[in-house]
GROMACS .gro file of N, CA and C in nm:
model
  294
    1MET      N    1   0.099  -0.088   0.001
    1MET     CA    2   0.006   0.010   0.033
    1MET      C    3   0.085   0.142   0.011
    2ILE      N    4   0.012   0.214  -0.053
    2ILE     CA    5   0.091   0.347  -0.038
    2ILE      C    6   0.051   0.439   0.095
    3LYS      N    7   0.168   0.560   0.128
    3LYS     CA    8   0.163   0.613   0.254
    3LYS      C    9   0.044   0.671   0.246
    4ALA      N   10  -0.068   0.732   0.159
    4ALA     CA   11  -0.195   0.785   0.213
    4ALA      C   12  -0.286   0.729   0.221
    5GLU      N   13  -0.256   0.555   0.167
    5GLU     CA   14  -0.403   0.488   0.215
    5GLU      C   15  -0.344   0.437   0.339
    6ILE      N   16  -0.218   0.393   0.380
    6ILE     CA   17  -0.199   0.353   0.524
    6ILE      C   18  -0.234   0.453   0.619
    7LYS      N   19  -0.191   0.558   0.601
    7LYS     CA   20  -0.226   0.678   0.724
    7LYS      C   21  -0.384   0.686   0.710
    8GLY      N   22  -0.448   0.708   0.577
    8GLY     CA   23  -0.572   0.707   0.564
    8GLY      C   24  -0.661   0.605   0.663
    9ASP      N   25  -0.621   0.485   0.681
    9ASP     CA   26  -0.663   0.353   0.729
    9ASP      C   27  -0.612   0.356   0.881
   10ILE      N   28  -0.506   0.421   0.915
   10ILE     CA   29  -0.506   0.374   1.065
   10ILE      C   30  -0.551   0.551   1.137
   11ILE      N   31  -0.542   0.629   1.092
   11ILE     CA   32  -0.616   0.778   1.135
   11ILE      C   33  -0.751   0.738   1.130
   12ALA      N   34  -0.813   0.690   1.070
   12ALA     CA   35  -0.951   0.651   1.053
   12ALA      C   36  -0.992   0.550   1.145
   13TYR      N   37  -0.931   0.430   1.197
   13TYR     CA   38  -0.913   0.351   1.329
   13TYR      C   39  -0.875   0.417   1.421
   14VAL      N   40  -0.815   0.505   1.457
   14VAL     CA   41  -0.766   0.593   1.570
   14VAL      C   42  -0.863   0.670   1.609
   15SER      N   43  -0.918   0.738   1.498
   15SER     CA   44  -1.063   0.837   1.517
   15SER      C   45  -1.156   0.751   1.578
   16LYS      N   46  -1.215   0.653   1.530
   16LYS     CA   47  -1.308   0.581   1.577
   16LYS      C   48  -1.293   0.484   1.707
   17ASN      N   49  -1.171   0.466   1.754
   17ASN     CA   50  -1.155   0.441   1.871
   17ASN      C   51  -1.123   0.530   1.994
   18GLY      N   52  -1.071   0.638   1.961
   18GLY     CA   53  -1.022   0.712   2.064
   18GLY      C   54  -0.913   0.739   2.146
   19ASN      N   55  -0.866   0.846   2.159
   19ASN     CA   56  -0.773   0.874   2.242
   19ASN      C   57  -0.748   0.776   2.396
   20GLY      N   58  -0.857   0.844   2.453
   20GLY     CA   59  -0.859   0.748   2.588
   20GLY      C   60  -0.727   0.834   2.686
   21LYS      N   61  -0.712   0.716   2.787
   21LYS     CA   62  -0.608   0.741   2.887
   21LYS      C   63  -0.457   0.772   2.847
   22TYR      N   64  -0.480   0.663   2.763
   22TYR     CA   65  -0.308   0.629   2.768
   22TYR      C   66  -0.271   0.660   2.576
   23GLY      N   67  -0.376   0.666   2.492
   23GLY     CA   68  -0.317   0.686   2.393
   23GLY      C   69  -0.234   0.579   2.278
   24TRP      N   70  -0.176   0.625   2.198
   24TRP     CA   71  -0.143   0.534   2.055
   24TRP      C   72   0.038   0.485   2.042
   25TYR      N   73   0.036   0.404   2.046
   25TYR     CA   74   0.192   0.381   1.988
   25TYR      C   75   0.187   0.345   1.843
   26VAL      N   76   0.293   0.382   1.751
   26VAL     CA   77   0.293   0.348   1.644
   26VAL      C   78   0.468   0.288   1.584
   27GLY      N   79   0.439   0.177   1.504
   27GLY     CA   80   0.593   0.146   1.468
   27GLY      C   81   0.571   0.044   1.299
   28ILE      N   82   0.691   0.055   1.304
   28ILE     CA   83   0.697  -0.031   1.177
   28ILE      C   84   0.776  -0.187   1.223
   29VAL      N   85   0.743  -0.273   1.134
   29VAL     CA   86   0.814  -0.443   1.151
   29VAL      C   87   0.810  -0.515   1.058
   30ALA      N   88   0.878  -0.631   1.058
   30ALA     CA   89   0.857  -0.727   0.943
   30ALA      C   90   0.716  -0.797   1.013
   31ASP      N   91   0.704  -0.824   1.118
   31ASP     CA   92   0.615  -0.918   1.164
   31ASP      C   93   0.520  -0.866   1.254
   32PRO      N   94   0.375  -0.815   1.209
   32PRO     CA   95   0.343  -0.727   1.267
   32PRO      C   96   0.225  -0.859   1.436
   33LYS      N   97   0.224  -0.960   1.386
   33LYS     CA   98   0.180  -1.034   1.482
   33LYS      C   99   0.260  -1.068   1.578
   34ASP      N  100   0.362  -1.109   1.588
   34ASP     CA  101   0.470  -1.116   1.689
   34ASP      C  102   0.512  -1.025   1.720
   35ARG      N  103   0.529  -0.866   1.684
   35ARG     CA  104   0.551  -0.762   1.762
   35ARG      C  105   0.437  -0.712   1.869
   36LEU      N  106   0.321  -0.717   1.781
   36LEU     CA  107   0.199  -0.674   1.853
   36LEU      C  108   0.167  -0.754   1.975
   37PHE      N  109   0.152  -0.876   1.929
   37PHE     CA  110   0.109  -0.986   2.045
   37PHE      C  111   0.181  -1.045   2.153
   38ASN      N  112   0.268  -1.060   2.107
   38ASN     CA  113   0.415  -1.069   2.198
   38ASN      C  114   0.480  -0.992   2.251
   39GLU      N  115   0.580  -0.883   2.217
   39GLU     CA  116   0.656  -0.803   2.208
   39GLU      C  117   0.604  -0.697   2.291
   40HIS      N  118   0.505  -0.652   2.218
   40HIS     CA  119   0.404  -0.544   2.299
   40HIS      C  120   0.305  -0.566   2.429
   41ASN      N  121   0.287  -0.708   2.416
   41ASN     CA  122   0.172  -0.786   2.503
   41ASN      C  123   0.040  -0.737   2.477
   42VAL      N  124   0.020  -0.666   2.371
   42VAL     CA  125  -0.154  -0.625   2.318
   42VAL      C  126  -0.223  -0.779   2.303
   43SER      N  127  -0.368  -0.742   2.370
   43SER     CA  128  -0.474  -0.848   2.331
   43SER      C  129  -0.480  -0.874   2.222
   44GLU      N  130  -0.484  -0.975   2.143
   44GLU     CA  131  -0.522  -1.012   2.022
   44GLU      C  132  -0.675  -0.991   2.034
   45LYS      N  133  -0.760  -1.085   2.119
   45LYS     CA  134  -0.899  -1.056   2.111
   45LYS      C  135  -0.952  -0.923   2.164
   46TYR      N  136  -0.893  -0.852   2.306
   46TYR     CA  137  -0.984  -0.754   2.360
   46TYR      C  138  -0.890  -0.595   2.298
   47GLY      N  139  -0.766  -0.637   2.251
   47GLY     CA  140  -0.712  -0.480   2.253
   47GLY      C  141  -0.737  -0.408   2.111
   48LEU      N  142  -0.726  -0.288   2.100
   48LEU     CA  143  -0.703  -0.158   1.966
   48LEU      C  144  -0.572  -0.194   1.920
   49TRP      N  145  -0.588  -0.268   1.770
   49TRP     CA  146  -0.488  -0.266   1.710
   49TRP      C  147  -0.493  -0.242   1.556
   50ILE      N  148  -0.415  -0.198   1.489
   50ILE     CA  149  -0.401  -0.213   1.378
   50ILE      C  150  -0.276  -0.219   1.265
   51TYR      N  151  -0.288  -0.278   1.186
   51TYR     CA  152  -0.118  -0.270   1.081
   51TYR      C  153  -0.168  -0.290   0.943
   52SER      N  154  -0.069  -0.285   0.872
   52SER     CA  155  -0.093  -0.240   0.699
   52SER      C  156   0.032  -0.268   0.647
   53PRO      N  157   0.018  -0.334   0.552
   53PRO     CA  158   0.130  -0.387   0.442
   53PRO      C  159   0.177  -0.219   0.373
   54ALA      N  160   0.310  -0.201   0.371
   54ALA     CA  161   0.350  -0.075   0.275
   54ALA      C  162   0.440  -0.143   0.145
   55ASP      N  163   0.425  -0.036   0.051
   55ASP     CA  164   0.501  -0.125  -0.078
   55ASP      C  165   0.644  -0.132  -0.052
   56ASN      N  166   0.686  -0.060   0.035
   56ASN     CA  167   0.862  -0.088   0.086
   56ASN      C  168   0.918  -0.042   0.194
   57SER      N  169   1.013  -0.064   0.253
   57SER     CA  170   1.056  -0.035   0.399
   57SER      C  171   1.052   0.138   0.376
   58GLN      N  172   1.083   0.198   0.306
   58GLN     CA  173   1.104   0.323   0.282
   58GLN      C  174   0.967   0.388   0.312
   59VAL      N  175   0.861   0.341   0.247
   59VAL     CA  176   0.698   0.398   0.239
   59VAL      C  177   0.660   0.366   0.457
   60ALA      N  178   0.718   0.275   0.474
   60ALA     CA  179   0.727   0.197   0.604
   60ALA      C  180   0.751   0.336   0.692
   61ARG      N  181   0.882   0.348   0.679
   61ARG     CA  182   0.904   0.478   0.763
   61ARG      C  183   0.867   0.614   0.746
   62ASP      N  184   0.871   0.651   0.625
   62ASP     CA  185   0.778   0.754   0.578
   62ASP      C  186   0.675   0.777   0.669
   63THR      N  187   0.609   0.663   0.670
   63THR     CA  188   0.475   0.662   0.682
   63THR      C  189   0.442   0.660   0.860
   64GLU      N  190   0.523   0.577   0.925
   64GLU     CA  191   0.580   0.562   1.049
   64GLU      C  192   0.620   0.739   1.136
   65ILE      N  193   0.672   0.780   1.039
   65ILE     CA  194   0.717   0.952   1.096
   65ILE      C  195   0.553   1.008   1.125
   66ASP      N  196   0.529   1.016   0.995
   66ASP     CA  197   0.414   1.103   0.934
   66ASP      C  198   0.288   1.088   1.067
   67LEU      N  199   0.298   0.949   1.118
   67LEU     CA  200   0.186   0.922   1.184
   67LEU      C  201   0.194   0.936   1.332
   68ILE      N  202   0.311   0.922   1.359
   68ILE     CA  203   0.367   0.963   1.502
   68ILE      C  204   0.322   1.084   1.550
   69GLU      N  205   0.353   1.211   1.474
   69GLU     CA  206   0.367   1.345   1.456
   69GLU      C  207   0.192   1.379   1.438
   70GLU      N  208   0.121   1.367   1.332
   70GLU     CA  209  -0.035   1.327   1.312
   70GLU      C  210  -0.155   1.266   1.470
   71LEU      N  211  -0.093   1.198   1.549
   71LEU     CA  212  -0.164   1.156   1.595
   71LEU      C  213  -0.128   1.134   1.740
   72ASN      N  214   0.007   1.231   1.755
   72ASN     CA  215   0.086   1.248   1.899
   72ASN      C  216   0.140   1.167   1.974
   73ALA      N  217   0.165   1.010   1.899
   73ALA     CA  218   0.162   0.897   1.929
   73ALA      C  219   0.311   0.860   1.968
   74LYS      N  220   0.334   0.742   2.047
   74LYS     CA  221   0.430   0.739   2.104
   74LYS      C  222   0.524   0.638   1.996
   75GLY      N  223   0.623   0.641   1.989
   75GLY     CA  224   0.709   0.552   1.896
   75GLY      C  225   0.809   0.616   1.871
   76ALA      N  226   0.901   0.547   1.793
   76ALA     CA  227   1.067   0.609   1.739
   76ALA      C  228   1.070   0.553   1.658
   77SER      N  229   1.101   0.655   1.552
   77SER     CA  230   1.138   0.636   1.379
   77SER      C  231   1.301   0.588   1.382
   78GLY      N  232   1.353   0.518   1.296
   78GLY     CA  233   1.469   0.511   1.222
   78GLY      C  234   1.498   0.358   1.257
   79GLY      N  235   1.419   0.281   1.309
   79GLY     CA  236   1.438   0.114   1.316
   79GLY      C  237   1.423   0.062   1.196
   80GLY      N  238   1.429  -0.052   1.204
   80GLY     CA  239   1.392  -0.168   1.085
   80GLY      C  240   1.503  -0.202   0.989
   81SER      N  241   1.428  -0.279   0.900
   81SER     CA  242   1.534  -0.286   0.760
   81SER      C  243   1.507  -0.307   0.646
   82ASP      N  244   1.523  -0.390   0.574
   82ASP     CA  245   1.482  -0.372   0.422
   82ASP      C  246   1.356  -0.477   0.443
   83ASP      N  247   1.313  -0.557   0.558
   83ASP     CA  248   1.225  -0.648   0.559
   83ASP      C  249   1.095  -0.561   0.607
   84THR      N  250   1.114  -0.460   0.691
   84THR     CA  251   1.041  -0.393   0.787
   84THR      C  252   0.938  -0.283   0.682
   85THR      N  253   0.824  -0.381   0.661
   85THR     CA  254   0.730  -0.325   0.534
   85THR      C  255   0.567  -0.297   0.594
   86PHE      N  256   0.547  -0.348   0.717
   86PHE     CA  257   0.446  -0.312   0.799
   86PHE      C  258   0.459  -0.178   0.868
   87VAL      N  259   0.351  -0.133   0.901
   87VAL     CA  260   0.284  -0.026   0.995
   87VAL      C  261   0.224  -0.055   1.081
   88TYR      N  262   0.227  -0.012   1.210
   88TYR     CA  263   0.127  -0.088   1.285
   88TYR      C  264   0.075  -0.004   1.395
   89ALA      N  265  -0.011   0.018   1.461
   89ALA     CA  266  -0.082   0.071   1.572
   89ALA      C  267  -0.125   0.017   1.714
   90TYR      N  268  -0.090   0.026   1.819
   90TYR     CA  269  -0.201  -0.007   1.902
   90TYR      C  270  -0.266   0.101   2.012
   91LYS      N  271  -0.362   0.076   2.092
   91LYS     CA  272  -0.416   0.171   2.191
   91LYS      C  273  -0.296   0.112   2.302
   92ILE      N  274  -0.251   0.218   2.378
   92ILE     CA  275  -0.154   0.164   2.521
   92ILE      C  276  -0.237   0.160   2.589
   93THR      N  277  -0.222   0.027   2.699
   93THR     CA  278  -0.296  -0.018   2.793
   93THR      C  279  -0.194  -0.020   2.914
   94SER      N  280  -0.286  -0.049   3.026
   94SER     CA  281  -0.157  -0.074   3.126
   94SER      C  282  -0.098  -0.217   3.119
   95THR      N  283  -0.144  -0.274   3.049
   95THR     CA  284  -0.086  -0.385   3.020
   95THR      C  285  -0.010  -0.418   2.935
   96SER      N  286  -0.009  -0.348   2.803
   96SER     CA  287   0.093  -0.324   2.702
   96SER      C  288   0.234  -0.292   2.738
   97LYS      N  289   0.359  -0.317   2.649
   97LYS     CA  290   0.466  -0.297   2.670
   97LYS      C  291   0.485  -0.195   2.544
   98GLU      N  292   0.559  -0.083   2.590
   98GLU     CA  293   0.640   0.027   2.467
   98GLU      C  294   0.742  -0.055   2.490
   0.00000   0.00000   0.00000
């Protein structure tokens, strides 16, 4: 997907599900399910999360930077490798791990 499509999908999802007490985290990754459910400890069944594939790692990086800024989300740009082609976001909870 291109940057505009990914941003549109994730911004719409965040808007629909609200900022709440903790806010959101945005990142990029090669394996979004492992990162979300194992590393960040997001509940697959009850958590609020979304991910989208990017056309390439540069699109993923550019989209991540834009989303962190536009959503005032937590996250850190600059990571990843050439395999890092997914952009993800999740609602931070008391049990999730940044």
